[in-house]
């Protein structure tokens, strides 16, 4: 056995004996070369056991990063061009005999003169893409659709990519276009843009009409900020920043359009369907819910879970006049809140006067709140402790349901704005009260919900 510790340890491992004598000798038959050599210094033959080979670990194939691969390809292409230039300098074949030079971006190979010895197919004339990051040239890509402006504003890079970016003057041509993108008519949209231009204090690159179009498209169509950024030729962060900046301003300027009308105005504009049976009705109320993302906080998650919708929701109270105008919109509450709780805490009771009548659904048992204010509540009849409804209760319930359906139609107009009919992210809940005010004001700017309105000539 050798005196070297490393080799000695390897011998002991190969011999695989529990105990060894002081003097160890190994027969030459156990060596491949008959004796220890530099290539085979250890015994390997006829050791009395079979050596177990443990499989090695599988070598993971690492994917080359995109930036490193692009750099490598550029270096290879540059080295190829260098070799071509050297060969031309040293008296090699002329440039007419060489293949066309390959470029990194877009390379169209022109077909050389066909001869008997060379045959060309259509694929030889196709666009050559040397790298995965190269893009084919399109006919619409010219000098007029290149980058126009590149500005940097704080963390968001404001870039106008193409001159054909979406704008209000190009996209809003007819009323149908305006209703599709904004939810209001063309005249209302441009009037609103003129009003907002007077109070504009933001230094965004887009015009005020384009900024307003972006905000209303987010409300109406609930598009992603990535989509809006591509449409208007700006960055995603700038589109989000623009929406969050304009929402409080729009809510402050449009909140007067969601106003509680005087009793005389309500009586004068009362439709025939209300004049017949409920001429003293002041407001019709109902609650609506909008889905929200499930919060991570357990307490908030339990407060926003709605048993009626079986989902986390934001709940709000909507009150309309008999001729469909939204007169009251509450702040958002958690989906767990009851209708009575929202009526009490939203400030709705402060608008009622003695002698008013409130029409609501069967779930609004709010007589205890209305009786001290001498306000009457009209709700469908209950069958509690009764085998069935009487003829009078059936008639009353049918009449109430016939006119109360208008509040459902007003809520449906409110849900035309997809931001209220979709699922609101938790990050957008900070602007949800402003979104409710703006959407309610835009609903009031549309045509009448009920057309049989009799207005006094005075």
mmCIF file with all atom_site columns, N, CA, C and O in Angstrom, residues 66 69-78 80-81 100-109 126-136:
data_model
loop_
_atom_site.group_PDB
_atom_site.id
_atom_site.type_symbol
_atom_site.label_atom_id
_atom_site.label_alt_id
_atom_site.label_comp_id
_atom_site.label_asym_id
_atom_site.label_entity_id
_atom_site.label_seq_id
_atom_site.pdbx_PDB_ins_code
_atom_site.Cartn_x
_atom_site.Cartn_y
_atom_site.Cartn_z
_atom_site.occupancy
_atom_site.B_iso_or_equiv
_atom_site.pdbx_formal_charge
_atom_site.auth_seq_id
_atom_site.auth_comp_id
_atom_site.auth_asym_id
_atom_site.auth_atom_id
_atom_site.pdbx_PDB_model_num
ATOM 1   N N  . UNK A 1 66  ? -31.883 36.073 -23.511 1.00 0.00 ? 66  UNK A N  1
ATOM 2   C CA . UNK A 1 66  ? -32.144 36.709 -24.804 1.00 0.00 ? 66  UNK A CA 1
ATOM 3   C C  . UNK A 1 66  ? -31.093 37.763 -25.129 1.00 0.00 ? 66  UNK A C  1
ATOM 4   O O  . UNK A 1 66  ? -30.620 37.869 -26.259 1.00 0.00 ? 66  UNK A O  1
ATOM 5   N N  . UNK A 1 69  ? -27.807 36.049 -26.082 1.00 0.00 ? 69  UNK A N  1
ATOM 6   C CA . UNK A 1 69  ? -27.910 35.416 -27.394 1.00 0.00 ? 69  UNK A CA 1
ATOM 7   C C  . UNK A 1 69  ? -27.868 36.454 -28.499 1.00 0.00 ? 69  UNK A C  1
ATOM 8   O O  . UNK A 1 69  ? -27.218 36.261 -29.539 1.00 0.00 ? 69  UNK A O  1
ATOM 9   N N  . UNK A 1 70  ? -28.552 37.592 -28.279 1.00 0.00 ? 70  UNK A N  1
ATOM 10  C CA . UNK A 1 70  ? -28.543 38.653 -29.281 1.00 0.00 ? 70  UNK A CA 1
ATOM 11  C C  . UNK A 1 70  ? -27.137 39.204 -29.459 1.00 0.00 ? 70  UNK A C  1
ATOM 12  O O  . UNK A 1 70  ? -26.683 39.480 -30.568 1.00 0.00 ? 70  UNK A O  1
ATOM 13  N N  . UNK A 1 71  ? -26.405 39.368 -28.321 1.00 0.00 ? 71  UNK A N  1
ATOM 14  C CA . UNK A 1 71  ? -25.051 39.886 -28.397 1.00 0.00 ? 71  UNK A CA 1
ATOM 15  C C  . UNK A 1 71  ? -24.137 38.919 -29.150 1.00 0.00 ? 71  UNK A C  1
ATOM 16  O O  . UNK A 1 71  ? -23.296 39.324 -29.958 1.00 0.00 ? 71  UNK A O  1
ATOM 17  N N  . UNK A 1 72  ? -24.317 37.614 -28.862 1.00 0.00 ? 72  UNK A N  1
ATOM 18  C CA . UNK A 1 72  ? -23.481 36.612 -29.540 1.00 0.00 ? 72  UNK A CA 1
ATOM 19  C C  . UNK A 1 72  ? -23.727 36.605 -31.041 1.00 0.00 ? 72  UNK A C  1
ATOM 20  O O  . UNK A 1 72  ? -22.791 36.515 -31.847 1.00 0.00 ? 72  UNK A O  1
ATOM 21  N N  . UNK A 1 73  ? -25.020 36.699 -31.425 1.00 0.00 ? 73  UNK A N  1
ATOM 22  C CA . UNK A 1 73  ? -25.337 36.712 -32.851 1.00 0.00 ? 73  UNK A CA 1
ATOM 23  C C  . UNK A 1 73  ? -24.781 37.947 -33.550 1.00 0.00 ? 73  UNK A C  1
ATOM 24  O O  . UNK A 1 73  ? -24.329 37.890 -34.698 1.00 0.00 ? 73  UNK A O  1
ATOM 25  N N  . UNK A 1 74  ? -24.825 39.088 -32.846 1.00 0.00 ? 74  UNK A N  1
ATOM 26  C CA . UNK A 1 74  ? -24.260 40.301 -33.436 1.00 0.00 ? 74  UNK A CA 1
ATOM 27  C C  . UNK A 1 74  ? -22.755 40.164 -33.622 1.00 0.00 ? 74  UNK A C  1
ATOM 28  O O  . UNK A 1 74  ? -22.193 40.606 -34.637 1.00 0.00 ? 74  UNK A O  1
ATOM 29  N N  . UNK A 1 75  ? -22.068 39.550 -32.638 1.00 0.00 ? 75  UNK A N  1
ATOM 30  C CA . UNK A 1 75  ? -20.631 39.362 -32.763 1.00 0.00 ? 75  UNK A CA 1
ATOM 31  C C  . UNK A 1 75  ? -20.300 38.427 -33.914 1.00 0.00 ? 75  UNK A C  1
ATOM 32  O O  . UNK A 1 75  ? -19.343 38.639 -34.668 1.00 0.00 ? 75  UNK A O  1
ATOM 33  N N  . UNK A 1 76  ? -21.102 37.335 -34.065 1.00 0.00 ? 76  UNK A N  1
ATOM 34  C CA . UNK A 1 76  ? -20.859 36.415 -35.175 1.00 0.00 ? 76  UNK A CA 1
ATOM 35  C C  . UNK A 1 76  ? -21.067 37.098 -36.521 1.00 0.00 ? 76  UNK A C  1
ATOM 36  O O  . UNK A 1 76  ? -20.298 36.903 -37.462 1.00 0.00 ? 76  UNK A O  1
ATOM 37  N N  . UNK A 1 77  ? -22.159 37.921 -36.613 1.00 0.00 ? 77  UNK A N  1
ATOM 38  C CA . UNK A 1 77  ? -22.411 38.615 -37.879 1.00 0.00 ? 77  UNK A CA 1
ATOM 39  C C  . UNK A 1 77  ? -21.317 39.618 -38.189 1.00 0.00 ? 77  UNK A C  1
ATOM 40  O O  . UNK A 1 77  ? -20.887 39.773 -39.328 1.00 0.00 ? 77  UNK A O  1
ATOM 41  N N  . UNK A 1 78  ? -20.812 40.317 -37.136 1.00 0.00 ? 78  UNK A N  1
ATOM 42  C CA . UNK A 1 78  ? -19.731 41.287 -37.368 1.00 0.00 ? 78  UNK A CA 1
ATOM 43  C C  . UNK A 1 78  ? -18.437 40.589 -37.774 1.00 0.00 ? 78  UNK A C  1
ATOM 44  O O  . UNK A 1 78  ? -17.698 41.071 -38.630 1.00 0.00 ? 78  UNK A O  1
ATOM 45  N N  . UNK A 1 80  ? -18.282 37.773 -39.383 1.00 0.00 ? 80  UNK A N  1
ATOM 46  C CA . UNK A 1 80  ? -18.473 37.318 -40.763 1.00 0.00 ? 80  UNK A CA 1
ATOM 47  C C  . UNK A 1 80  ? -18.231 38.453 -41.752 1.00 0.00 ? 80  UNK A C  1
ATOM 48  O O  . UNK A 1 80  ? -17.596 38.281 -42.798 1.00 0.00 ? 80  UNK A O  1
ATOM 49  N N  . UNK A 1 81  ? -18.742 39.644 -41.409 1.00 0.00 ? 81  UNK A N  1
ATOM 50  C CA . UNK A 1 81  ? -18.527 40.789 -42.294 1.00 0.00 ? 81  UNK A CA 1
ATOM 51  C C  . UNK A 1 81  ? -17.034 41.132 -42.367 1.00 0.00 ? 81  UNK A C  1
ATOM 52  O O  . UNK A 1 81  ? -16.508 41.505 -43.420 1.00 0.00 ? 81  UNK A O  1
ATOM 53  N N  . UNK A 1 100 ? -25.150 38.557 -51.319 1.00 0.00 ? 100 UNK A N  1
ATOM 54  C CA . UNK A 1 100 ? -25.488 39.869 -50.731 1.00 0.00 ? 100 UNK A CA 1
ATOM 55  C C  . UNK A 1 100 ? -25.170 39.892 -49.256 1.00 0.00 ? 100 UNK A C  1
ATOM 56  O O  . UNK A 1 100 ? -25.314 38.895 -48.547 1.00 0.00 ? 100 UNK A O  1
ATOM 57  N N  . UNK A 1 101 ? -24.760 41.043 -48.784 1.00 0.00 ? 101 UNK A N  1
ATOM 58  C CA . UNK A 1 101 ? -24.373 41.202 -47.378 1.00 0.00 ? 101 UNK A CA 1
ATOM 59  C C  . UNK A 1 101 ? -25.597 41.063 -46.477 1.00 0.00 ? 101 UNK A C  1
ATOM 60  O O  . UNK A 1 101 ? -26.653 41.626 -46.762 1.00 0.00 ? 101 UNK A O  1
ATOM 61  N N  . UNK A 1 102 ? -25.467 40.287 -45.410 1.00 0.00 ? 102 UNK A N  1
ATOM 62  C CA . UNK A 1 102 ? -26.583 40.031 -44.477 1.00 0.00 ? 102 UNK A CA 1
ATOM 63  C C  . UNK A 1 102 ? -26.599 41.109 -43.406 1.00 0.00 ? 102 UNK A C  1
ATOM 64  O O  . UNK A 1 102 ? -25.589 41.368 -42.754 1.00 0.00 ? 102 UNK A O  1
ATOM 65  N N  . UNK A 1 103 ? -27.738 41.749 -43.250 1.00 0.00 ? 103 UNK A N  1
ATOM 66  C CA . UNK A 1 103 ? -27.903 42.786 -42.242 1.00 0.00 ? 103 UNK A CA 1
ATOM 67  C C  . UNK A 1 103 ? -28.673 42.220 -41.062 1.00 0.00 ? 103 UNK A C  1
ATOM 68  O O  . UNK A 1 103 ? -29.395 41.240 -41.184 1.00 0.00 ? 103 UNK A O  1
ATOM 69  N N  . UNK A 1 104 ? -28.574 42.914 -39.915 1.00 0.00 ? 104 UNK A N  1
ATOM 70  C CA . UNK A 1 104 ? -29.208 42.424 -38.677 1.00 0.00 ? 104 UNK A CA 1
ATOM 71  C C  . UNK A 1 104 ? -30.701 42.663 -38.677 1.00 0.00 ? 104 UNK A C  1
ATOM 72  O O  . UNK A 1 104 ? -31.446 41.879 -38.137 1.00 0.00 ? 104 UNK A O  1
ATOM 73  N N  . UNK A 1 105 ? -31.145 43.783 -39.277 1.00 0.00 ? 105 UNK A N  1
ATOM 74  C CA . UNK A 1 105 ? -32.558 44.139 -39.157 1.00 0.00 ? 105 UNK A CA 1
ATOM 75  C C  . UNK A 1 105 ? -33.402 43.496 -40.249 1.00 0.00 ? 105 UNK A C  1
ATOM 76  O O  . UNK A 1 105 ? -34.008 42.475 -40.060 1.00 0.00 ? 105 UNK A O  1
ATOM 77  N N  . UNK A 1 106 ? -33.428 44.114 -41.404 1.00 0.00 ? 106 UNK A N  1
ATOM 78  C CA . UNK A 1 106 ? -34.286 43.632 -42.476 1.00 0.00 ? 106 UNK A CA 1
ATOM 79  C C  . UNK A 1 106 ? -33.429 43.498 -43.732 1.00 0.00 ? 106 UNK A C  1
ATOM 80  O O  . UNK A 1 106 ? -32.862 44.482 -44.213 1.00 0.00 ? 106 UNK A O  1
ATOM 81  N N  . UNK A 1 107 ? -33.345 42.270 -44.268 1.00 0.00 ? 107 UNK A N  1
ATOM 82  C CA . UNK A 1 107 ? -32.473 42.017 -45.410 1.00 0.00 ? 107 UNK A CA 1
ATOM 83  C C  . UNK A 1 107 ? -33.278 41.330 -46.490 1.00 0.00 ? 107 UNK A C  1
ATOM 84  O O  . UNK A 1 107 ? -33.764 40.225 -46.297 1.00 0.00 ? 107 UNK A O  1
ATOM 85  N N  . UNK A 1 108 ? -33.467 41.981 -47.601 1.00 0.00 ? 108 UNK A N  1
ATOM 86  C CA . UNK A 1 108 ? -34.155 41.404 -48.744 1.00 0.00 ? 108 UNK A CA 1
ATOM 87  C C  . UNK A 1 108 ? -33.101 41.041 -49.769 1.00 0.00 ? 108 UNK A C  1
ATOM 88  O O  . UNK A 1 108 ? -32.372 41.914 -50.260 1.00 0.00 ? 108 UNK A O  1
ATOM 89  N N  . UNK A 1 109 ? -32.982 39.763 -50.084 1.00 0.00 ? 109 UNK A N  1
ATOM 90  C CA . UNK A 1 109 ? -31.968 39.276 -51.011 1.00 0.00 ? 109 UNK A CA 1
ATOM 91  C C  . UNK A 1 109 ? -32.475 39.435 -52.425 1.00 0.00 ? 109 UNK A C  1
ATOM 92  O O  . UNK A 1 109 ? -33.539 38.898 -52.770 1.00 0.00 ? 109 UNK A O  1
ATOM 93  N N  . UNK A 1 126 ? -37.272 35.643 -50.309 1.00 0.00 ? 126 UNK A N  1
ATOM 94  C CA . UNK A 1 126 ? -38.081 36.049 -49.153 1.00 0.00 ? 126 UNK A CA 1
ATOM 95  C C  . UNK A 1 126 ? -37.228 36.856 -48.194 1.00 0.00 ? 126 UNK A C  1
ATOM 96  O O  . UNK A 1 126 ? -35.997 36.857 -48.245 1.00 0.00 ? 126 UNK A O  1
ATOM 97  N N  . UNK A 1 127 ? -37.910 37.481 -47.249 1.00 0.00 ? 127 UNK A N  1
ATOM 98  C CA . UNK A 1 127 ? -37.221 38.293 -46.260 1.00 0.00 ? 127 UNK A CA 1
ATOM 99  C C  . UNK A 1 127 ? -36.380 37.409 -45.368 1.00 0.00 ? 127 UNK A C  1
ATOM 100 O O  . UNK A 1 127 ? -36.844 36.395 -44.865 1.00 0.00 ? 127 UNK A O  1
ATOM 101 N N  . UNK A 1 128 ? -35.148 37.776 -45.163 1.00 0.00 ? 128 UNK A N  1
ATOM 102 C CA . UNK A 1 128 ? -34.242 36.986 -44.328 1.00 0.00 ? 128 UNK A CA 1
ATOM 103 C C  . UNK A 1 128 ? -34.226 37.563 -42.930 1.00 0.00 ? 128 UNK A C  1
ATOM 104 O O  . UNK A 1 128 ? -33.930 38.744 -42.754 1.00 0.00 ? 128 UNK A O  1
ATOM 105 N N  . UNK A 1 129 ? -34.558 36.738 -41.953 1.00 0.00 ? 129 UNK A N  1
ATOM 106 C CA . UNK A 1 129 ? -34.535 37.152 -40.563 1.00 0.00 ? 129 UNK A CA 1
ATOM 107 C C  . UNK A 1 129 ? -33.348 36.477 -39.883 1.00 0.00 ? 129 UNK A C  1
ATOM 108 O O  . UNK A 1 129 ? -33.387 35.291 -39.556 1.00 0.00 ? 129 UNK A O  1
ATOM 109 N N  . UNK A 1 130 ? -32.280 37.247 -39.723 1.00 0.00 ? 130 UNK A N  1
ATOM 110 C CA . UNK A 1 130 ? -31.078 36.668 -39.154 1.00 0.00 ? 130 UNK A CA 1
ATOM 111 C C  . UNK A 1 130 ? -31.219 36.435 -37.652 1.00 0.00 ? 130 UNK A C  1
ATOM 112 O O  . UNK A 1 130 ? -30.575 35.560 -37.091 1.00 0.00 ? 130 UNK A O  1
ATOM 113 N N  . UNK A 1 131 ? -32.026 37.234 -36.983 1.00 0.00 ? 131 UNK A N  1
ATOM 114 C CA . UNK A 1 131 ? -32.146 37.139 -35.532 1.00 0.00 ? 131 UNK A CA 1
ATOM 115 C C  . UNK A 1 131 ? -33.623 37.048 -35.167 1.00 0.00 ? 131 UNK A C  1
ATOM 116 O O  . UNK A 1 131 ? -34.503 37.470 -35.908 1.00 0.00 ? 131 UNK A O  1
ATOM 117 N N  . UNK A 1 132 ? -33.844 36.545 -33.938 1.00 0.00 ? 132 UNK A N  1
ATOM 118 C CA . UNK A 1 132 ? -35.231 36.390 -33.504 1.00 0.00 ? 132 UNK A CA 1
ATOM 119 C C  . UNK A 1 132 ? -35.878 37.723 -33.183 1.00 0.00 ? 132 UNK A C  1
ATOM 120 O O  . UNK A 1 132 ? -37.099 37.831 -33.107 1.00 0.00 ? 132 UNK A O  1
ATOM 121 N N  . UNK A 1 133 ? -35.046 38.758 -32.986 1.00 0.00 ? 133 UNK A N  1
ATOM 122 C CA . UNK A 1 133 ? -35.633 40.064 -32.674 1.00 0.00 ? 133 UNK A CA 1
ATOM 123 C C  . UNK A 1 133 ? -35.881 40.909 -33.912 1.00 0.00 ? 133 UNK A C  1
ATOM 124 O O  . UNK A 1 133 ? -36.346 42.038 -33.805 1.00 0.00 ? 133 UNK A O  1
ATOM 125 N N  . UNK A 1 134 ? -35.554 40.417 -35.078 1.00 0.00 ? 134 UNK A N  1
ATOM 126 C CA . UNK A 1 134 ? -35.817 41.167 -36.298 1.00 0.00 ? 134 UNK A CA 1
ATOM 127 C C  . UNK A 1 134 ? -37.264 41.011 -36.707 1.00 0.00 ? 134 UNK A C  1
ATOM 128 O O  . UNK A 1 134 ? -37.882 39.976 -36.486 1.00 0.00 ? 134 UNK A O  1
ATOM 129 N N  . UNK A 1 135 ? -37.833 42.049 -37.294 1.00 0.00 ? 135 UNK A N  1
ATOM 130 C CA . UNK A 1 135 ? -39.234 42.056 -37.697 1.00 0.00 ? 135 UNK A CA 1
ATOM 131 C C  . UNK A 1 135 ? -39.336 42.334 -39.190 1.00 0.00 ? 135 UNK A C  1
ATOM 132 O O  . UNK A 1 135 ? -38.571 43.144 -39.728 1.00 0.00 ? 135 UNK A O  1
ATOM 133 N N  . UNK A 1 136 ? -40.282 41.691 -39.872 1.00 0.00 ? 136 UNK A N  1
ATOM 134 C CA . UNK A 1 136 ? -40.436 41.966 -41.307 1.00 0.00 ? 136 UNK A CA 1
ATOM 135 C C  . UNK A 1 136 ? -40.964 43.355 -41.541 1.00 0.00 ? 136 UNK A C  1
ATOM 136 O O  . UNK A 1 136 ? -41.726 43.901 -40.749 1.00 0.00 ? 136 UNK A O  1
#
